[in-house]
Amino acid sequence: SPQAVGSGIPEMKTILRGVVLKEYLTMKAFVAKVVALTAGLGSGIPVGKEGPFVHIASICAAVLSKFMSVFCGVYEPVPVLQMSTPLSPVAPHGDRAWAA
């Protein structure tokens, strides 16, 4: 994947400035970066880990945010008027309906 080349720090700075880089935060780039970083570190090649981990974490955040957008609206707050029911244990004037 051409998006997995390099550390990823300059591209992430560009994204944080507001420039849209299409296909940079994809699962294809994630798999390529993880496999290449694992193989490189496992073979003993002196590679920097911080830059690729920033890119990997950014891809995870982007994928999770896309996944969580599916659940948008699930946790909408219930209006206060709907929360009060006629079966509440408190009387309308604040007196306890259920005396001990």
XYZ file of C-alpha atoms in Angstrom:
100
model
C 0.000 0.000 0.000
C 1.579 3.331 -1.018
C -0.101 5.078 1.928
C 1.885 2.967 4.401
C 5.271 4.309 3.266
C 7.215 6.376 5.771
C 6.592 7.221 9.380
C 3.214 8.874 8.965
C 3.951 11.934 11.101
C 4.074 14.501 8.243
C 0.856 13.159 6.765
C -0.877 13.254 10.143
C 0.221 16.886 10.591
C -1.296 17.613 7.191
C -4.567 15.910 8.142
C -4.706 17.830 11.429
C -4.360 21.081 9.480
C -7.545 20.210 7.591
C -6.312 18.725 4.325
C -8.221 15.616 3.260
C -5.938 12.761 2.228
C -8.132 10.135 0.648
C -7.301 6.486 1.287
C -4.663 7.365 3.856
C -6.561 6.123 6.918
C -7.868 2.838 5.499
C -7.734 -0.766 6.629
C -5.459 -1.583 3.677
C -2.876 0.895 4.953
C -3.392 -0.420 8.502
C -2.665 -4.021 7.530
C 0.348 -3.020 5.424
C 1.779 -0.836 8.203
C 1.259 -3.449 10.933
C 2.760 -6.294 8.875
C 5.735 -4.199 7.746
C 6.423 -2.830 11.223
C 6.151 -6.264 12.819
C 8.434 -7.839 10.230
C 10.946 -5.008 10.453
C 11.116 -4.997 14.244
C 11.166 -8.781 14.419
C 14.107 -9.020 12.034
C 16.165 -6.570 14.040
C 16.190 -3.705 11.544
C 16.616 -0.428 13.423
C 13.353 1.321 12.532
C 11.604 4.063 14.440
C 8.456 2.853 16.116
C 6.860 6.132 17.184
C 5.868 7.418 13.744
C 4.287 4.190 12.505
C 2.443 3.766 15.814
C 0.969 7.261 15.415
C -0.258 6.287 11.958
C -1.639 2.960 13.216
C -3.450 4.646 16.118
C -4.905 7.255 13.770
C -6.207 4.554 11.462
C -7.776 2.761 14.446
C -9.460 6.001 15.538
C -10.749 6.711 12.016
C -12.123 3.194 11.556
C -13.732 3.180 15.009
C -15.340 6.562 14.420
C -16.819 5.307 11.143
C -18.050 2.183 12.918
C -19.555 4.146 15.803
C -21.405 6.466 13.407
C -23.636 3.461 12.699
C -24.935 3.797 16.251
C -25.599 7.535 15.947
C -28.816 8.376 17.741
C -28.939 5.295 19.952
C -28.127 7.240 23.093
C -30.270 10.301 22.474
C -31.222 11.964 25.756
C -34.822 11.450 26.838
C -36.695 14.729 27.347
C -37.474 15.535 30.979
C -41.224 15.539 30.378
C -41.124 11.928 29.223
C -39.074 10.815 32.221
C -41.754 11.735 34.788
C -44.510 9.162 34.987
C -47.723 9.081 36.988
C -46.371 6.052 38.867
C -43.469 7.933 40.438
C -43.025 7.401 44.202
C -43.075 11.155 44.875
C -46.383 13.022 45.103
C -46.867 16.151 42.985
C -46.171 18.540 45.897
C -42.999 16.807 47.036
C -44.672 14.711 49.755
C -43.636 11.104 49.865
C -46.336 8.864 48.470
C -44.913 5.817 50.177
C -44.542 6.421 53.875
C -42.309 4.113 55.856
